[in-house]
mmCIF file of C-alpha atoms and ligand atoms in Angstrom:
data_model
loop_
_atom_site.group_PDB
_atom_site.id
_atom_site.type_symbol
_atom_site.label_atom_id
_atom_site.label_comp_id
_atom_site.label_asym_id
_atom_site.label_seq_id
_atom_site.Cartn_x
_atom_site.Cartn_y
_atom_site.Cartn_z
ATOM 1 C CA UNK A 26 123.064 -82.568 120.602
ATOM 2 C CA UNK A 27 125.288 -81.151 117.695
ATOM 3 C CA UNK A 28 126.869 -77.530 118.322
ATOM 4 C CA UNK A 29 128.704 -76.088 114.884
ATOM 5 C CA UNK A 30 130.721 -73.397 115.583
ATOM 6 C CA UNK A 31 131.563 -71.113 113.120
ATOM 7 C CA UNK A 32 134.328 -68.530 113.470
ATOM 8 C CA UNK A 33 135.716 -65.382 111.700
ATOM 9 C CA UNK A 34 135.757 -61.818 111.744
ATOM 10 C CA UNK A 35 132.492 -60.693 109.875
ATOM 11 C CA UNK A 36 133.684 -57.792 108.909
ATOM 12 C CA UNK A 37 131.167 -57.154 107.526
ATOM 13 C CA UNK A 38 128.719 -60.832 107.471
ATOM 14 C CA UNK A 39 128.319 -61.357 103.375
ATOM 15 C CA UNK A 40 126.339 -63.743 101.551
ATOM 16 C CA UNK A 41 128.775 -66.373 101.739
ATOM 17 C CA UNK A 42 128.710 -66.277 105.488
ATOM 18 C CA UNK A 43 124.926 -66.955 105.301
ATOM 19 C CA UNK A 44 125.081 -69.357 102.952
ATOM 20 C CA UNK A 45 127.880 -71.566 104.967
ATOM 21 C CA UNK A 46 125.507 -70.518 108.111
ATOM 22 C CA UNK A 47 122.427 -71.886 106.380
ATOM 23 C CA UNK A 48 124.416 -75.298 105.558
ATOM 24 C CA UNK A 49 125.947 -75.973 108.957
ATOM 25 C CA UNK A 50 122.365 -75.240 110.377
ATOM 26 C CA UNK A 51 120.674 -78.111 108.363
ATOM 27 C CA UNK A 52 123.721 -80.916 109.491
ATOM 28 C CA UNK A 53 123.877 -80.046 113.134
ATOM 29 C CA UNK A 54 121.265 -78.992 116.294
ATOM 30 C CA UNK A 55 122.293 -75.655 116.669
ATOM 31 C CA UNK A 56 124.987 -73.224 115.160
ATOM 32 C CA UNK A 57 126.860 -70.913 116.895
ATOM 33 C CA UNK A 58 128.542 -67.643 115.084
ATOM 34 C CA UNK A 59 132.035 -66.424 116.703
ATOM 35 C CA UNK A 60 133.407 -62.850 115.710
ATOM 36 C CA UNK A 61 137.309 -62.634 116.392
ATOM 37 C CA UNK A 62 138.115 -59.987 117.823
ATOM 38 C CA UNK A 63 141.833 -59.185 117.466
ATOM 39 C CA UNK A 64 143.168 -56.755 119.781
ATOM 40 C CA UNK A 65 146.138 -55.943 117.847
ATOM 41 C CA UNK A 66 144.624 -55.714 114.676
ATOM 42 C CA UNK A 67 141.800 -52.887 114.378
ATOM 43 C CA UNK A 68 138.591 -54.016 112.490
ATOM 44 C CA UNK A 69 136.383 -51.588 110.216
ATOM 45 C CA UNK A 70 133.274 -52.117 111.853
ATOM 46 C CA UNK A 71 133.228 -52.522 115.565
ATOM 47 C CA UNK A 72 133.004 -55.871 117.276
ATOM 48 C CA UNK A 73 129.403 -55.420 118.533
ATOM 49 C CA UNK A 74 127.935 -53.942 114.776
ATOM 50 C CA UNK A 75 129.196 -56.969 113.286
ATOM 51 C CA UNK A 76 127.752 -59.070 116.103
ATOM 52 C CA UNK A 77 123.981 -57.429 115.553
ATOM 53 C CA UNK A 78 124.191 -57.476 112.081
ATOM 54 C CA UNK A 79 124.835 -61.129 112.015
ATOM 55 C CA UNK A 80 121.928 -61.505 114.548
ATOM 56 C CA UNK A 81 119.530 -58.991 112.496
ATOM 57 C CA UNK A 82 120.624 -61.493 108.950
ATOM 58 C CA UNK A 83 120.247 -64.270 110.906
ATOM 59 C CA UNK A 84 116.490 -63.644 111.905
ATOM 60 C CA UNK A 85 115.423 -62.552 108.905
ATOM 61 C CA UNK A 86 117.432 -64.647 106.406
ATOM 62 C CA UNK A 87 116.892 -68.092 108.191
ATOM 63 C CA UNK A 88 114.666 -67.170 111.125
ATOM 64 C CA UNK A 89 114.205 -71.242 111.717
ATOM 65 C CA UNK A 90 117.715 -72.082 112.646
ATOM 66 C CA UNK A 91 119.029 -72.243 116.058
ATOM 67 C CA UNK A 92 121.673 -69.703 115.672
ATOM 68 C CA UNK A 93 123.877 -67.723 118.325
ATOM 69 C CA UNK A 94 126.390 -65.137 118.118
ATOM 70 C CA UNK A 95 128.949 -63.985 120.402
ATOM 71 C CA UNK A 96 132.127 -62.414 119.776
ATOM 72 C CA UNK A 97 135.644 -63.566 121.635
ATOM 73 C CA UNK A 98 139.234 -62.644 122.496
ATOM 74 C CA UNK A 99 141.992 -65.641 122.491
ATOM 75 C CA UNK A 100 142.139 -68.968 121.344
ATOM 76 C CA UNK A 101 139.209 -70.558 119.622
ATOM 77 C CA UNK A 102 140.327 -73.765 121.659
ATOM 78 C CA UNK A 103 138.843 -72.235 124.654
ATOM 79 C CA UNK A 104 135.742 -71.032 122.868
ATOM 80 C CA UNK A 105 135.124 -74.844 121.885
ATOM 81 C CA UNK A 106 134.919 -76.071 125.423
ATOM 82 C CA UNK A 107 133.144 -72.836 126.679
ATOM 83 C CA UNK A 108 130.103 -73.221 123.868
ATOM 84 C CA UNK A 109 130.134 -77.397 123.730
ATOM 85 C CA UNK A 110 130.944 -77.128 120.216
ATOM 86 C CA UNK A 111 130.812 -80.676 118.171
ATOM 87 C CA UNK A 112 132.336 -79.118 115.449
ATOM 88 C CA UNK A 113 133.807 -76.113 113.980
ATOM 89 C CA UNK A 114 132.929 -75.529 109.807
ATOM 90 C CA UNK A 115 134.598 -73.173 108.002
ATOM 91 C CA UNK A 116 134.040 -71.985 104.359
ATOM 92 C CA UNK A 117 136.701 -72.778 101.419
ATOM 93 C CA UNK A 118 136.207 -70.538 98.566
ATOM 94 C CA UNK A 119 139.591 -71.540 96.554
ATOM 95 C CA UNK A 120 142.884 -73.199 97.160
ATOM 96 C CA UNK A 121 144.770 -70.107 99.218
ATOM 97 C CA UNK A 122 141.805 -70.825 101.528
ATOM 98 C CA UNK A 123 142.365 -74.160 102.021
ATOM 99 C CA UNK A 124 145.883 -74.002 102.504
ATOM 100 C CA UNK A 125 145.581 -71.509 105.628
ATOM 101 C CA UNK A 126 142.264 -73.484 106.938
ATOM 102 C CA UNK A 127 143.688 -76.774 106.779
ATOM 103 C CA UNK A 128 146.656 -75.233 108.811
ATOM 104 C CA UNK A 129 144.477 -73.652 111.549
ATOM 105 C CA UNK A 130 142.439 -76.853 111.901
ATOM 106 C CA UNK A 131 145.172 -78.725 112.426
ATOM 107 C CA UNK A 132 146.324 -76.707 115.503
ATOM 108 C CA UNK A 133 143.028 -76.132 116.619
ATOM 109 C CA UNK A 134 143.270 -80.380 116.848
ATOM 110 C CA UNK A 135 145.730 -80.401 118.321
ATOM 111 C CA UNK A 136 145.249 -77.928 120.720
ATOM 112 C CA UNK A 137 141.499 -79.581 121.565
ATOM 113 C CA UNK A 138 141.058 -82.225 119.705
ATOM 114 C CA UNK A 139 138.422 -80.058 117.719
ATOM 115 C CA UNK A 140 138.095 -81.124 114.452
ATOM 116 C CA UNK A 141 136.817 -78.517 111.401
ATOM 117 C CA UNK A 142 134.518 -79.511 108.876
ATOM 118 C CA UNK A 143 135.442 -77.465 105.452
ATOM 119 C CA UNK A 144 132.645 -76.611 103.293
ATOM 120 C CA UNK A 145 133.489 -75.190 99.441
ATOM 121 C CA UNK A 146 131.684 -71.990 98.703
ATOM 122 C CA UNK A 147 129.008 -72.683 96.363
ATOM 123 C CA UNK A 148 130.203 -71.432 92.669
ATOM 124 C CA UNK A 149 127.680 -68.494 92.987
ATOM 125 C CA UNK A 150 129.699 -67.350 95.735
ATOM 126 C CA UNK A 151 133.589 -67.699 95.814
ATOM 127 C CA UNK A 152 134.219 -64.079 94.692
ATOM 128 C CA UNK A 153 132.796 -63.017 97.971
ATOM 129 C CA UNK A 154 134.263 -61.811 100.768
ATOM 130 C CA UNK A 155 134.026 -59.061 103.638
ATOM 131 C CA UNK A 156 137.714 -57.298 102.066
ATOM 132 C CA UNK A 157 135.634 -56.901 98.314
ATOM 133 C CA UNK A 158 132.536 -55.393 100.256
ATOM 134 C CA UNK A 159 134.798 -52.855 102.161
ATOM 135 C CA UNK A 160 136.537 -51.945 99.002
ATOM 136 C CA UNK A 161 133.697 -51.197 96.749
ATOM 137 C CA UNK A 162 132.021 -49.183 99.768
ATOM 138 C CA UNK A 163 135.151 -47.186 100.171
ATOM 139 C CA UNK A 164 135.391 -46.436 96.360
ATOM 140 C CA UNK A 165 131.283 -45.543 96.350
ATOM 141 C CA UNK A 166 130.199 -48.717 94.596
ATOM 142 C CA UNK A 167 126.987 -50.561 95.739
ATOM 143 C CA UNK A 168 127.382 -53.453 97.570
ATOM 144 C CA UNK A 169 124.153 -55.235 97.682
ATOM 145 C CA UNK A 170 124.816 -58.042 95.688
ATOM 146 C CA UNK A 171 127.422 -59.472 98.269
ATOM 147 C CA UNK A 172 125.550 -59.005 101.309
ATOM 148 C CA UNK A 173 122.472 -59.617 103.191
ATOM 149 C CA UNK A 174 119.525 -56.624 102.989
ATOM 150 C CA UNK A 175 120.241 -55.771 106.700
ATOM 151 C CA UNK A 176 123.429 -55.053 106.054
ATOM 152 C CA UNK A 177 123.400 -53.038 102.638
ATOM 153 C CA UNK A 178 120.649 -50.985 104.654
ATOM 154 C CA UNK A 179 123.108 -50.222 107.529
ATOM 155 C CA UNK A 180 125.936 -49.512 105.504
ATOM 156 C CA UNK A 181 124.172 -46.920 103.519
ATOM 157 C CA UNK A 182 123.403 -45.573 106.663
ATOM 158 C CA UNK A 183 126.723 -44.941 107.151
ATOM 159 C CA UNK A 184 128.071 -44.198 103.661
ATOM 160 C CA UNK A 185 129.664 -40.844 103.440
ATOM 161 C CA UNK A 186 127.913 -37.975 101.890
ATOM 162 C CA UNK A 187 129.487 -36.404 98.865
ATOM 163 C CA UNK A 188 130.960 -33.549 100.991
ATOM 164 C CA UNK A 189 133.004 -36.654 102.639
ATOM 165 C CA UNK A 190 131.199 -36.379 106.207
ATOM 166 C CA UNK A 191 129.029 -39.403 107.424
ATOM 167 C CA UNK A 192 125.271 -38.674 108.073
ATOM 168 C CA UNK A 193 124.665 -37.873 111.481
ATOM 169 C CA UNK A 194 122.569 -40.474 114.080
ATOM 170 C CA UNK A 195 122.666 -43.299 112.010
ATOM 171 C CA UNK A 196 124.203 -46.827 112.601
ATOM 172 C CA UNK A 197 123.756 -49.553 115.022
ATOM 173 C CA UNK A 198 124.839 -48.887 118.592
ATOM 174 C CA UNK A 199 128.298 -50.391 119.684
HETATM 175 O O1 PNS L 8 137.516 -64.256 109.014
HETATM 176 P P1 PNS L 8 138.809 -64.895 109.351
HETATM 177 O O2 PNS L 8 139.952 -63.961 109.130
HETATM 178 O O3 PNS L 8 139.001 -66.236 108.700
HETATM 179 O O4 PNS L 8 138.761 -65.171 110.945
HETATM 180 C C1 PNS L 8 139.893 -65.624 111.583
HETATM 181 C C2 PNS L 8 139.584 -66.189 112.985
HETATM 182 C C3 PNS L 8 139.043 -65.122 113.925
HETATM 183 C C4 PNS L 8 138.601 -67.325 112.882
HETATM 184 C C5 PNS L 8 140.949 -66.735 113.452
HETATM 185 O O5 PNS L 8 141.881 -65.710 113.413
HETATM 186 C C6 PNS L 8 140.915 -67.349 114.833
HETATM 187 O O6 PNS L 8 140.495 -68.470 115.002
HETATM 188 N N1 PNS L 8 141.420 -66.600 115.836
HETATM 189 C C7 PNS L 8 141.525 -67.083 117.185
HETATM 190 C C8 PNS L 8 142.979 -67.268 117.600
HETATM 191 C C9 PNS L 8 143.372 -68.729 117.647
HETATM 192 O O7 PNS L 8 142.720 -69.552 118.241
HETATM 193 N N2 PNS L 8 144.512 -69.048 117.015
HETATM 194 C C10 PNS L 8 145.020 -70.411 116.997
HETATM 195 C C11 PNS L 8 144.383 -71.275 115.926
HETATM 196 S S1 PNS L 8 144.998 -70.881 114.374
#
């Protein structure tokens, strides 16, 4: 059995994380979905909203793959052995990607003898990524383009009205 594992931060899942989701799910058995969680570094959305909005995508977006998600704290060495993971895959949208994948994947080899598979971003889908989405929410622009339907639903849940306060009772519990 083949186990991809895919890690990043998700913050929030786009398109492009789909996509490269979608792709590792068709080369190996089953795919599993790893949201960093960095205790120094504070996210936007919280670990366990970007964790059920992957799973919500997931099932509707390719409800036939055998996807999992979890979320994890330390080395992604550790992850590999704890999941049985064949493989980690990672997306490449340009060359400033590549440079700091290649880099991780060699320590990540070296570390467990890992090795990461890097996928380009289809053309369709290189301008993507979870910093644009969080930008044009914060300046009020529609993100639903960039993102799957479950997400651009949640975050106009959350989207501040124009008196600046979020609407009360909405959003995904923690
Ligand atoms: O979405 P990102 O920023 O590419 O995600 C980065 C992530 C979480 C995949 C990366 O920071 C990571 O693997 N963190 C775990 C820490 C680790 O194992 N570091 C050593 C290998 S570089």
């Amino acid at each position: 059995m083949t186990l991809a594992l895919i890690p990043g931060s998700f913050d929030p899942v786009t398109n492009g994380h789909i996509d490269l989701i979608k792709r590792a799910g068709t080369a190996f058995d089953q795919v599993v979905v790893a949201v960093g969680v960095n205790a120094t570094k504070e996210g936007w959305l919280a670990p366990g909203q970007r964790v059920q909005l992957i799973e919500e995508s997931v099932r509707v977006e390719c409800p036939d793959l055998d996807v999992r998600v979890v979320s994890f704290d330390g080395l992604l060495a550790d992850l590999v052995s704890e999941v049985g993971a064949t493989a980690i895959v990672k997306g490449l949208r340009g060359s400033s990607d590549f440079e700091s994948e290649s880099a991780q994947a060699a320590v990540n080899n070296d570390l467990c003898g890992i090795e990461t598979f890097l996928l380009p971003s289809r053309s369709e889908l290189t301008s993507v990524s979870s910093s644009l989405v969080r930008e044009l929410f914060r300046l009020g622009a529609p993100v639903g383009r960039y993102v799957p339907s479950t997400v651009t639903l949640f975050l106009e849940s959350i989207r501040p009205n124009k008196h600046g306060s979020a609407p009360a009772g909405f959003g995904l519990p923690q």
